[in-house]
Amino acid sequence: MSRYPRRTGRLALRAGSLAAALGLWQLLTTFDVNLWVRFAQFPTVADVARTFADRLLGPDYWTDLTDSLTRIVTGFLLAAVLGVATGVLVARSRLAEDLLGPVLEVVRPIPAIAMVPVAILLFPSNEQGIVFITFTAAFFPVLVSTRHAVRALTPVWEEAVRTMGGGRWRILGSVVLPGALPGIFGGLSVGIGVSWICVISAEMISGQYGVGYRTWQDYTIVNYPGVFVGMVTIGLLGWLTSTAVELVGRRLTCWLPRMSYVPGARPRPARTLAPTVEPAKAEEARDEHLV
């Protein structure tokens, strides 16, 4: 069986798939293909590229980019800190679950974009309202993922630390947070994507600057290449921020066993602590590592 291409080959394959998609877009729009869907009104790739180049040379594009990134980073960091703290608190304390659980579960199903009227009433400026909407969008995915990750931890680890004299804070720092990190970063990855959806929508509704605001303005003046420039910008920003969250998560969870995906091949078992160590001793050594 042929081996799957290495890193260079995979990068080339990904670049080729993107180039093929752009080429198909160019062909469909150049020949005004109208089958089940209509491409006659679509701008071509060349039109979007020219508009993109013009935007890069002007100051408005970079102002919009800075404003959107500032809103995302501020709201997302607040959601990350408060979401993790609240998730751990609700998962570890019955009192906190009884006090906060009903309120959180009632508010959680409400879409963050539906909070725009609330943000307008609560905050004196549009900027603060957009940050609040971004925070709300990311908060609940982080909260739910953290809560489930903490509740799924093996009780044996906590008991081992407690037996050796560790208190609540030692258990929190040595067992709860490290053990829940994979689930926490799963929630953060979902939260950053939802944050981009909501911040762009909020900028379209009540923003003055930002990528979403500029995209909506282009639509109102029937500048379709400008609309696609905004869409491409949103996609690139979302991809970069999601990749950054994933890289941080991989760095902080480097102790987890991982295996590379090879289609058609049998997965290799994760390496044990020491092949010659008895299972009971290996378990004891792992527990000592958590202290």
PDB file of C-alpha atoms in Angstrom:
ATOM      1  CA  MET A   1       0.000   0.000   0.000  1.00  0.00           C
ATOM      2  CA  SER A   2       1.382   3.418  -0.993  1.00  0.00           C
ATOM      3  CA  ARG A   3       2.209   5.746   1.849  1.00  0.00           C
ATOM      4  CA  TYR A   4       0.334   8.998   2.276  1.00  0.00           C
ATOM      5  CA  PRO A   5       2.354  12.054   1.105  1.00  0.00           C
ATOM      6  CA  ARG A   6       4.535  13.768   3.647  1.00  0.00           C
ATOM      7  CA  ARG A   7       4.193  17.381   4.794  1.00  0.00           C
ATOM      8  CA  THR A   8       5.415  18.958   1.539  1.00  0.00           C
ATOM      9  CA  GLY A   9       3.142  16.791  -0.556  1.00  0.00           C
ATOM     10  CA  ARG A  10       0.146  17.551   1.677  1.00  0.00           C
ATOM     11  CA  LEU A  11       0.778  21.302   1.422  1.00  0.00           C
ATOM     12  CA  ALA A  12       0.967  21.015  -2.348  1.00  0.00           C
ATOM     13  CA  LEU A  13      -2.272  19.024  -2.376  1.00  0.00           C
ATOM     14  CA  ARG A  14      -4.048  21.660  -0.297  1.00  0.00           C
ATOM     15  CA  ALA A  15      -2.768  24.492  -2.489  1.00  0.00           C
ATOM     16  CA  GLY A  16      -3.875  22.569  -5.565  1.00  0.00           C
ATOM     17  CA  SER A  17      -7.404  22.079  -4.225  1.00  0.00           C
ATOM     18  CA  LEU A  18      -7.686  25.815  -3.490  1.00  0.00           C
ATOM     19  CA  ALA A  19      -6.384  26.695  -6.943  1.00  0.00           C
ATOM     20  CA  ALA A  20      -8.874  24.291  -8.534  1.00  0.00           C
ATOM     21  CA  ALA A  21     -11.760  25.907  -6.639  1.00  0.00           C
ATOM     22  CA  LEU A  22     -10.669  29.387  -7.753  1.00  0.00           C
ATOM     23  CA  GLY A  23     -10.280  28.180 -11.342  1.00  0.00           C
ATOM     24  CA  LEU A  24     -13.780  26.715 -11.330  1.00  0.00           C
ATOM     25  CA  TRP A  25     -15.149  29.991  -9.933  1.00  0.00           C
ATOM     26  CA  GLN A  26     -13.380  31.944 -12.696  1.00  0.00           C
ATOM     27  CA  LEU A  27     -14.771  29.677 -15.429  1.00  0.00           C
ATOM     28  CA  LEU A  28     -18.353  29.751 -14.147  1.00  0.00           C
ATOM     29  CA  THR A  29     -18.411  33.537 -13.831  1.00  0.00           C
ATOM     30  CA  THR A  30     -16.540  34.233 -17.079  1.00  0.00           C
ATOM     31  CA  PHE A  31     -19.020  32.211 -19.159  1.00  0.00           C
ATOM     32  CA  ASP A  32     -22.083  33.380 -17.134  1.00  0.00           C
ATOM     33  CA  VAL A  33     -23.185  29.841 -16.385  1.00  0.00           C
ATOM     34  CA  ASN A  34     -26.856  29.732 -15.329  1.00  0.00           C
ATOM     35  CA  LEU A  35     -28.023  26.241 -14.534  1.00  0.00           C
ATOM     36  CA  TRP A  36     -29.740  25.532 -11.223  1.00  0.00           C
ATOM     37  CA  VAL A  37     -27.807  28.432  -9.668  1.00  0.00           C
ATOM     38  CA  ARG A  38     -26.911  31.707 -11.380  1.00  0.00           C
ATOM     39  CA  PHE A  39     -23.322  32.822 -11.762  1.00  0.00           C
ATOM     40  CA  ALA A  40     -24.028  35.670 -14.175  1.00  0.00           C
ATOM     41  CA  GLN A  41     -24.263  38.198 -11.307  1.00  0.00           C
ATOM     42  CA  PHE A  42     -21.135  36.931  -9.567  1.00  0.00           C
ATOM     43  CA  PRO A  43     -17.885  38.902  -9.904  1.00  0.00           C
ATOM     44  CA  THR A  44     -14.990  36.982 -11.359  1.00  0.00           C
ATOM     45  CA  VAL A  45     -11.894  36.048  -9.403  1.00  0.00           C
ATOM     46  CA  ALA A  46      -9.971  38.695 -11.347  1.00  0.00           C
ATOM     47  CA  ASP A  47     -12.499  41.396 -10.341  1.00  0.00           C
ATOM     48  CA  VAL A  48     -12.255  40.426  -6.675  1.00  0.00           C
ATOM     49  CA  ALA A  49      -8.444  40.331  -6.853  1.00  0.00           C
ATOM     50  CA  ARG A  50      -8.292  43.842  -8.365  1.00  0.00           C
ATOM     51  CA  THR A  51     -10.657  45.211  -5.723  1.00  0.00           C
ATOM     52  CA  PHE A  52      -8.677  43.471  -2.997  1.00  0.00           C
ATOM     53  CA  ALA A  53      -5.437  45.033  -4.231  1.00  0.00           C
ATOM     54  CA  ASP A  54      -7.051  48.497  -4.284  1.00  0.00           C
ATOM     55  CA  ARG A  55      -8.352  48.037  -0.723  1.00  0.00           C
ATOM     56  CA  LEU A  56      -4.922  46.986   0.533  1.00  0.00           C
ATOM     57  CA  LEU A  57      -3.481  50.291  -0.672  1.00  0.00           C
ATOM     58  CA  GLY A  58      -6.070  52.390   1.178  1.00  0.00           C
ATOM     59  CA  PRO A  59      -6.256  53.221   4.912  1.00  0.00           C
ATOM     60  CA  ASP A  60      -9.894  52.169   5.431  1.00  0.00           C
ATOM     61  CA  TYR A  61      -9.193  48.470   4.973  1.00  0.00           C
ATOM     62  CA  TRP A  62      -6.553  48.400   7.697  1.00  0.00           C
ATOM     63  CA  THR A  63      -8.729  50.478  10.031  1.00  0.00           C
ATOM     64  CA  ASP A  64     -11.590  48.011   9.575  1.00  0.00           C
ATOM     65  CA  LEU A  65      -9.226  45.095  10.116  1.00  0.00           C
ATOM     66  CA  THR A  66      -7.829  46.579  13.325  1.00  0.00           C
ATOM     67  CA  ASP A  67     -11.276  47.362  14.728  1.00  0.00           C
ATOM     68  CA  SER A  68     -12.656  43.881  14.053  1.00  0.00           C
ATOM     69  CA  LEU A  69      -9.584  42.156  15.514  1.00  0.00           C
ATOM     70  CA  THR A  70      -9.675  44.366  18.605  1.00  0.00           C
ATOM     71  CA  ARG A  71     -13.328  43.496  19.211  1.00  0.00           C
ATOM     72  CA  ILE A  72     -12.720  39.790  18.686  1.00  0.00           C
ATOM     73  CA  VAL A  73      -9.649  39.584  20.901  1.00  0.00           C
ATOM     74  CA  THR A  74     -11.238  41.580  23.721  1.00  0.00           C
ATOM     75  CA  GLY A  75     -14.527  39.685  23.751  1.00  0.00           C
ATOM     76  CA  PHE A  76     -12.920  36.285  23.252  1.00  0.00           C
ATOM     77  CA  LEU A  77     -10.348  36.701  26.029  1.00  0.00           C
ATOM     78  CA  LEU A  78     -13.060  37.798  28.450  1.00  0.00           C
ATOM     79  CA  ALA A  79     -15.171  34.805  27.434  1.00  0.00           C
ATOM     80  CA  ALA A  80     -12.208  32.437  27.801  1.00  0.00           C
ATOM     81  CA  VAL A  81     -11.372  33.573  31.330  1.00  0.00           C
ATOM     82  CA  LEU A  82     -14.927  33.838  32.648  1.00  0.00           C
ATOM     83  CA  GLY A  83     -16.156  30.761  30.745  1.00  0.00           C
ATOM     84  CA  VAL A  84     -13.425  28.508  32.147  1.00  0.00           C
ATOM     85  CA  ALA A  85     -13.830  29.910  35.667  1.00  0.00           C
ATOM     86  CA  THR A  86     -17.619  29.535  35.612  1.00  0.00           C
ATOM     87  CA  GLY A  87     -17.448  26.068  34.073  1.00  0.00           C
ATOM     88  CA  VAL A  88     -15.050  24.813  36.741  1.00  0.00           C
ATOM     89  CA  LEU A  89     -17.128  26.433  39.493  1.00  0.00           C
ATOM     90  CA  VAL A  90     -20.410  24.920  38.292  1.00  0.00           C
ATOM     91  CA  ALA A  91     -18.823  21.493  37.810  1.00  0.00           C
ATOM     92  CA  ARG A  92     -17.139  21.431  41.226  1.00  0.00           C
ATOM     93  CA  SER A  93     -19.746  23.118  43.437  1.00  0.00           C
ATOM     94  CA  ARG A  94     -23.348  21.999  43.914  1.00  0.00           C
ATOM     95  CA  LEU A  95     -24.203  25.390  45.409  1.00  0.00           C
ATOM     96  CA  ALA A  96     -22.870  27.200  42.337  1.00  0.00           C
ATOM     97  CA  GLU A  97     -24.731  24.798  40.064  1.00  0.00           C
ATOM     98  CA  ASP A  98     -28.003  25.435  41.884  1.00  0.00           C
ATOM     99  CA  LEU A  99     -27.524  29.217  41.901  1.00  0.00           C
ATOM    100  CA  LEU A 100     -26.083  29.791  38.425  1.00  0.00           C
ATOM    101  CA  GLY A 101     -27.268  26.719  36.493  1.00  0.00           C
ATOM    102  CA  PRO A 102     -30.916  27.752  35.931  1.00  0.00           C
ATOM    103  CA  VAL A 103     -29.970  31.278  34.798  1.00  0.00           C
ATOM    104  CA  LEU A 104     -27.254  30.037  32.455  1.00  0.00           C
ATOM    105  CA  GLU A 105     -29.458  27.373  30.907  1.00  0.00           C
ATOM    106  CA  VAL A 106     -32.228  29.898  30.224  1.00  0.00           C
ATOM    107  CA  VAL A 107     -29.868  32.425  28.623  1.00  0.00           C
ATOM    108  CA  ARG A 108     -27.728  29.895  26.704  1.00  0.00           C
ATOM    109  CA  PRO A 109     -30.229  29.061  23.905  1.00  0.00           C
ATOM    110  CA  ILE A 110     -30.670  32.764  23.028  1.00  0.00           C
ATOM    111  CA  PRO A 111     -28.564  33.575  19.928  1.00  0.00           C
ATOM    112  CA  ALA A 112     -25.879  36.129  20.667  1.00  0.00           C
ATOM    113  CA  ILE A 113     -26.954  38.253  17.704  1.00  0.00           C
ATOM    114  CA  ALA A 114     -30.397  38.539  19.299  1.00  0.00           C
ATOM    115  CA  MET A 115     -28.640  40.416  22.124  1.00  0.00           C
ATOM    116  CA  VAL A 116     -28.077  43.461  19.885  1.00  0.00           C
ATOM    117  CA  PRO A 117     -31.106  45.375  21.269  1.00  0.00           C
ATOM    118  CA  VAL A 118     -30.001  44.488  24.810  1.00  0.00           C
ATOM    119  CA  ALA A 119     -26.472  45.709  24.078  1.00  0.00           C
ATOM    120  CA  ILE A 120     -27.813  48.984  22.666  1.00  0.00           C
ATOM    121  CA  LEU A 121     -29.858  49.546  25.835  1.00  0.00           C
ATOM    122  CA  LEU A 122     -27.118  48.505  28.264  1.00  0.00           C
ATOM    123  CA  PHE A 123     -23.975  50.138  26.900  1.00  0.00           C
ATOM    124  CA  PRO A 124     -23.365  53.808  26.077  1.00  0.00           C
ATOM    125  CA  SER A 125     -21.357  53.107  22.900  1.00  0.00           C
ATOM    126  CA  ASN A 126     -21.637  50.751  19.955  1.00  0.00           C
ATOM    127  CA  GLU A 127     -18.075  49.577  20.559  1.00  0.00           C
ATOM    128  CA  GLN A 128     -18.864  48.221  24.012  1.00  0.00           C
ATOM    129  CA  GLY A 129     -22.055  46.618  22.724  1.00  0.00           C
ATOM    130  CA  ILE A 130     -20.230  44.757  19.949  1.00  0.00           C
ATOM    131  CA  VAL A 131     -17.619  43.480  22.407  1.00  0.00           C
ATOM    132  CA  PHE A 132     -20.449  42.296  24.670  1.00  0.00           C
ATOM    133  CA  ILE A 133     -22.050  40.366  21.798  1.00  0.00           C
ATOM    134  CA  THR A 134     -18.696  38.808  20.917  1.00  0.00           C
ATOM    135  CA  PHE A 135     -18.190  37.830  24.550  1.00  0.00           C
ATOM    136  CA  THR A 136     -21.670  36.281  24.770  1.00  0.00           C
ATOM    137  CA  ALA A 137     -21.098  34.249  21.603  1.00  0.00           C
ATOM    138  CA  ALA A 138     -17.892  32.636  22.899  1.00  0.00           C
ATOM    139  CA  PHE A 139     -18.820  32.374  26.582  1.00  0.00           C
ATOM    140  CA  PHE A 140     -21.334  29.542  26.432  1.00  0.00           C
ATOM    141  CA  PRO A 141     -19.334  27.112  24.234  1.00  0.00           C
ATOM    142  CA  VAL A 142     -16.364  27.550  26.580  1.00  0.00           C
ATOM    143  CA  LEU A 143     -18.567  27.176  29.655  1.00  0.00           C
ATOM    144  CA  VAL A 144     -20.296  23.992  28.489  1.00  0.00           C
ATOM    145  CA  SER A 145     -17.072  22.334  27.268  1.00  0.00           C
ATOM    146  CA  THR A 146     -15.266  23.149  30.510  1.00  0.00           C
ATOM    147  CA  ARG A 147     -18.118  21.864  32.636  1.00  0.00           C
ATOM    148  CA  HIS A 148     -18.299  18.538  30.807  1.00  0.00           C
ATOM    149  CA  ALA A 149     -14.503  18.136  30.759  1.00  0.00           C
ATOM    150  CA  VAL A 150     -14.208  18.683  34.510  1.00  0.00           C
ATOM    151  CA  ARG A 151     -17.045  16.277  35.291  1.00  0.00           C
ATOM    152  CA  ALA A 152     -15.469  13.599  33.098  1.00  0.00           C
ATOM    153  CA  LEU A 153     -12.202  13.518  35.066  1.00  0.00           C
ATOM    154  CA  THR A 154     -11.225  10.278  36.784  1.00  0.00           C
ATOM    155  CA  PRO A 155     -11.838  10.574  40.556  1.00  0.00           C
ATOM    156  CA  VAL A 156      -8.760   8.424  41.287  1.00  0.00           C
ATOM    157  CA  TRP A 157      -6.438  11.299  40.352  1.00  0.00           C
ATOM    158  CA  GLU A 158      -8.061  13.683  42.789  1.00  0.00           C
ATOM    159  CA  GLU A 159      -8.061  11.085  45.550  1.00  0.00           C
ATOM    160  CA  ALA A 160      -4.344  10.446  45.000  1.00  0.00           C
ATOM    161  CA  VAL A 161      -3.496  14.125  45.457  1.00  0.00           C
ATOM    162  CA  ARG A 162      -5.785  14.401  48.457  1.00  0.00           C
ATOM    163  CA  THR A 163      -4.185  11.332  50.074  1.00  0.00           C
ATOM    164  CA  MET A 164      -0.759  12.933  49.743  1.00  0.00           C
ATOM    165  CA  GLY A 165      -1.905  16.053  51.579  1.00  0.00           C
ATOM    166  CA  GLY A 166      -2.934  18.246  48.657  1.00  0.00           C
ATOM    167  CA  GLY A 167      -5.665  20.815  49.276  1.00  0.00           C
ATOM    168  CA  ARG A 168      -8.312  22.287  46.963  1.00  0.00           C
ATOM    169  CA  TRP A 169      -5.948  24.619  45.154  1.00  0.00           C
ATOM    170  CA  ARG A 170      -3.398  21.857  44.619  1.00  0.00           C
ATOM    171  CA  ILE A 171      -6.103  19.618  43.206  1.00  0.00           C
ATOM    172  CA  LEU A 172      -7.304  22.427  40.967  1.00  0.00           C
ATOM    173  CA  GLY A 173      -3.827  23.172  39.609  1.00  0.00           C
ATOM    174  CA  SER A 174      -2.531  19.594  39.400  1.00  0.00           C
ATOM    175  CA  VAL A 175      -5.603  17.601  38.367  1.00  0.00           C
ATOM    176  CA  VAL A 176      -8.652  19.616  37.354  1.00  0.00           C
ATOM    177  CA  LEU A 177      -7.211  22.208  34.979  1.00  0.00           C
ATOM    178  CA  PRO A 178      -4.574  19.982  33.288  1.00  0.00           C
ATOM    179  CA  GLY A 179      -7.053  17.126  32.902  1.00  0.00           C
ATOM    180  CA  ALA A 180      -9.762  19.388  31.479  1.00  0.00           C
ATOM    181  CA  LEU A 181      -7.482  21.261  29.047  1.00  0.00           C
ATOM    182  CA  PRO A 182      -8.393  19.162  25.950  1.00  0.00           C
ATOM    183  CA  GLY A 183     -12.099  19.809  26.514  1.00  0.00           C
ATOM    184  CA  ILE A 184     -11.481  23.474  27.318  1.00  0.00           C
ATOM    185  CA  PHE A 185      -9.631  24.059  24.064  1.00  0.00           C
ATOM    186  CA  GLY A 186     -12.367  22.249  22.177  1.00  0.00           C
ATOM    187  CA  GLY A 187     -14.775  24.856  23.523  1.00  0.00           C
ATOM    188  CA  LEU A 188     -12.345  27.670  22.714  1.00  0.00           C
ATOM    189  CA  SER A 189     -12.066  26.491  19.100  1.00  0.00           C
ATOM    190  CA  VAL A 190     -15.850  26.498  18.747  1.00  0.00           C
ATOM    191  CA  GLY A 191     -16.108  29.829  20.566  1.00  0.00           C
ATOM    192  CA  ILE A 192     -13.695  31.698  18.304  1.00  0.00           C
ATOM    193  CA  GLY A 193     -15.651  30.631  15.222  1.00  0.00           C
ATOM    194  CA  VAL A 194     -19.004  31.639  16.697  1.00  0.00           C
ATOM    195  CA  SER A 195     -17.459  34.940  17.817  1.00  0.00           C
ATOM    196  CA  TRP A 196     -16.539  35.832  14.235  1.00  0.00           C
ATOM    197  CA  ILE A 197     -20.065  35.085  13.041  1.00  0.00           C
ATOM    198  CA  CYS A 198     -21.607  37.313  15.687  1.00  0.00           C
ATOM    199  CA  VAL A 199     -19.121  40.182  15.555  1.00  0.00           C
ATOM    200  CA  ILE A 200     -19.561  40.510  11.788  1.00  0.00           C
ATOM    201  CA  SER A 201     -23.344  40.471  12.174  1.00  0.00           C
ATOM    202  CA  ALA A 202     -23.173  43.055  14.968  1.00  0.00           C
ATOM    203  CA  GLU A 203     -20.949  45.303  12.849  1.00  0.00           C
ATOM    204  CA  MET A 204     -23.452  45.086  10.009  1.00  0.00           C
ATOM    205  CA  ILE A 205     -26.283  46.139  12.325  1.00  0.00           C
ATOM    206  CA  SER A 206     -24.765  48.768  14.600  1.00  0.00           C
ATOM    207  CA  GLY A 207     -21.104  49.200  13.774  1.00  0.00           C
ATOM    208  CA  GLN A 208     -19.336  52.233  12.381  1.00  0.00           C
ATOM    209  CA  TYR A 209     -16.129  50.552  11.318  1.00  0.00           C
ATOM    210  CA  GLY A 210     -15.058  46.963  10.873  1.00  0.00           C
ATOM    211  CA  VAL A 211     -15.017  44.272   8.210  1.00  0.00           C
ATOM    212  CA  GLY A 212     -18.710  43.502   8.683  1.00  0.00           C
ATOM    213  CA  TYR A 213     -19.697  47.160   8.446  1.00  0.00           C
ATOM    214  CA  ARG A 214     -17.672  47.659   5.243  1.00  0.00           C
ATOM    215  CA  THR A 215     -19.079  44.482   3.684  1.00  0.00           C
ATOM    216  CA  TRP A 216     -22.641  45.633   4.325  1.00  0.00           C
ATOM    217  CA  GLN A 217     -21.880  49.096   2.929  1.00  0.00           C
ATOM    218  CA  ASP A 218     -20.544  47.514  -0.267  1.00  0.00           C
ATOM    219  CA  TYR A 219     -23.741  45.501  -0.573  1.00  0.00           C
ATOM    220  CA  THR A 220     -25.946  48.588  -0.203  1.00  0.00           C
ATOM    221  CA  ILE A 221     -24.121  50.355  -3.049  1.00  0.00           C
ATOM    222  CA  VAL A 222     -24.142  47.162  -5.204  1.00  0.00           C
ATOM    223  CA  ASN A 223     -20.356  46.771  -5.105  1.00  0.00           C
ATOM    224  CA  TYR A 224     -20.278  42.990  -5.320  1.00  0.00           C
ATOM    225  CA  PRO A 225     -16.483  42.633  -5.709  1.00  0.00           C
ATOM    226  CA  GLY A 226     -16.176  44.606  -2.462  1.00  0.00           C
ATOM    227  CA  VAL A 227     -18.629  42.223  -0.796  1.00  0.00           C
ATOM    228  CA  PHE A 228     -16.470  39.269  -1.792  1.00  0.00           C
ATOM    229  CA  VAL A 229     -13.354  41.060  -0.530  1.00  0.00           C
ATOM    230  CA  GLY A 230     -15.062  41.320   2.844  1.00  0.00           C
ATOM    231  CA  MET A 231     -16.027  37.634   2.748  1.00  0.00           C
ATOM    232  CA  VAL A 232     -12.484  36.561   1.891  1.00  0.00           C
ATOM    233  CA  THR A 233     -11.108  38.772   4.665  1.00  0.00           C
ATOM    234  CA  ILE A 234     -13.519  37.278   7.209  1.00  0.00           C
ATOM    235  CA  GLY A 235     -12.575  33.762   6.137  1.00  0.00           C
ATOM    236  CA  LEU A 236      -8.849  34.447   6.415  1.00  0.00           C
ATOM    237  CA  LEU A 237      -9.170  36.122   9.810  1.00  0.00           C
ATOM    238  CA  GLY A 238     -11.308  33.279  11.140  1.00  0.00           C
ATOM    239  CA  TRP A 239      -8.845  30.690   9.863  1.00  0.00           C
ATOM    240  CA  LEU A 240      -5.845  32.496  11.390  1.00  0.00           C
ATOM    241  CA  THR A 241      -7.439  32.968  14.793  1.00  0.00           C
ATOM    242  CA  SER A 242      -8.741  29.382  14.910  1.00  0.00           C
ATOM    243  CA  THR A 243      -5.286  28.105  13.971  1.00  0.00           C
ATOM    244  CA  ALA A 244      -3.727  30.233  16.717  1.00  0.00           C
ATOM    245  CA  VAL A 245      -6.101  28.769  19.313  1.00  0.00           C
ATOM    246  CA  GLU A 246      -5.352  25.242  18.090  1.00  0.00           C
ATOM    247  CA  LEU A 247      -1.577  25.802  18.227  1.00  0.00           C
ATOM    248  CA  VAL A 248      -1.773  27.138  21.780  1.00  0.00           C
ATOM    249  CA  GLY A 249      -3.912  24.151  22.725  1.00  0.00           C
ATOM    250  CA  ARG A 250      -1.408  21.717  21.237  1.00  0.00           C
ATOM    251  CA  ARG A 251       1.445  23.393  23.084  1.00  0.00           C
ATOM    252  CA  LEU A 252      -0.354  23.268  26.441  1.00  0.00           C
ATOM    253  CA  THR A 253      -1.474  19.651  25.949  1.00  0.00           C
ATOM    254  CA  CYS A 254       1.791  18.308  24.534  1.00  0.00           C
ATOM    255  CA  TRP A 255       1.715  15.556  27.162  1.00  0.00           C
ATOM    256  CA  LEU A 256      -1.284  13.926  25.464  1.00  0.00           C
ATOM    257  CA  PRO A 257      -0.601  10.835  23.293  1.00  0.00           C
ATOM    258  CA  ARG A 258      -1.187  11.643  19.622  1.00  0.00           C
ATOM    259  CA  MET A 259      -0.926   9.708  16.406  1.00  0.00           C
ATOM    260  CA  SER A 260      -0.870  10.893  12.813  1.00  0.00           C
ATOM    261  CA  TYR A 261      -3.751   9.932  10.559  1.00  0.00           C
ATOM    262  CA  VAL A 262      -2.813   7.595   7.733  1.00  0.00           C
ATOM    263  CA  PRO A 263      -5.752   6.379   5.597  1.00  0.00           C
ATOM    264  CA  GLY A 264      -5.951   2.597   5.381  1.00  0.00           C
ATOM    265  CA  ALA A 265      -3.312   2.006   8.025  1.00  0.00           C
ATOM    266  CA  ARG A 266      -3.844   0.478  11.423  1.00  0.00           C
ATOM    267  CA  PRO A 267      -3.531   3.004  14.258  1.00  0.00           C
ATOM    268  CA  ARG A 268      -0.442   2.529  16.348  1.00  0.00           C
ATOM    269  CA  PRO A 269      -1.068   2.086  20.053  1.00  0.00           C
ATOM    270  CA  ALA A 270       0.041   4.954  22.281  1.00  0.00           C
ATOM    271  CA  ARG A 271       3.372   4.440  23.957  1.00  0.00           C
ATOM    272  CA  THR A 272       3.084   3.396  27.542  1.00  0.00           C
ATOM    273  CA  LEU A 273       5.055   4.901  30.398  1.00  0.00           C
ATOM    274  CA  ALA A 274       7.587   2.071  30.267  1.00  0.00           C
ATOM    275  CA  PRO A 275       7.114  -1.210  28.390  1.00  0.00           C
ATOM    276  CA  THR A 276       8.766  -3.255  31.124  1.00  0.00           C
ATOM    277  CA  VAL A 277       6.919  -1.714  34.073  1.00  0.00           C
ATOM    278  CA  GLU A 278       4.062  -3.655  35.581  1.00  0.00           C
ATOM    279  CA  PRO A 279       0.583  -2.117  35.153  1.00  0.00           C
ATOM    280  CA  ALA A 280       0.184  -1.379  38.872  1.00  0.00           C
ATOM    281  CA  LYS A 281       3.559   0.377  39.044  1.00  0.00           C
ATOM    282  CA  ALA A 282       2.822   2.334  35.877  1.00  0.00           C
ATOM    283  CA  GLU A 283      -0.451   3.538  37.390  1.00  0.00           C
ATOM    284  CA  GLU A 284       1.376   4.540  40.565  1.00  0.00           C
ATOM    285  CA  ALA A 285       3.985   6.465  38.574  1.00  0.00           C
ATOM    286  CA  ARG A 286       1.324   8.285  36.604  1.00  0.00           C
ATOM    287  CA  ASP A 287      -0.440   9.341  39.802  1.00  0.00           C
ATOM    288  CA  GLU A 288       2.874  10.596  41.217  1.00  0.00           C
ATOM    289  CA  HIS A 289       3.309  12.743  38.105  1.00  0.00           C
ATOM    290  CA  LEU A 290       0.034  14.515  38.798  1.00  0.00           C
ATOM    291  CA  VAL A 291       1.084  15.668  42.248  1.00  0.00           C
TER     292      VAL A 291
END
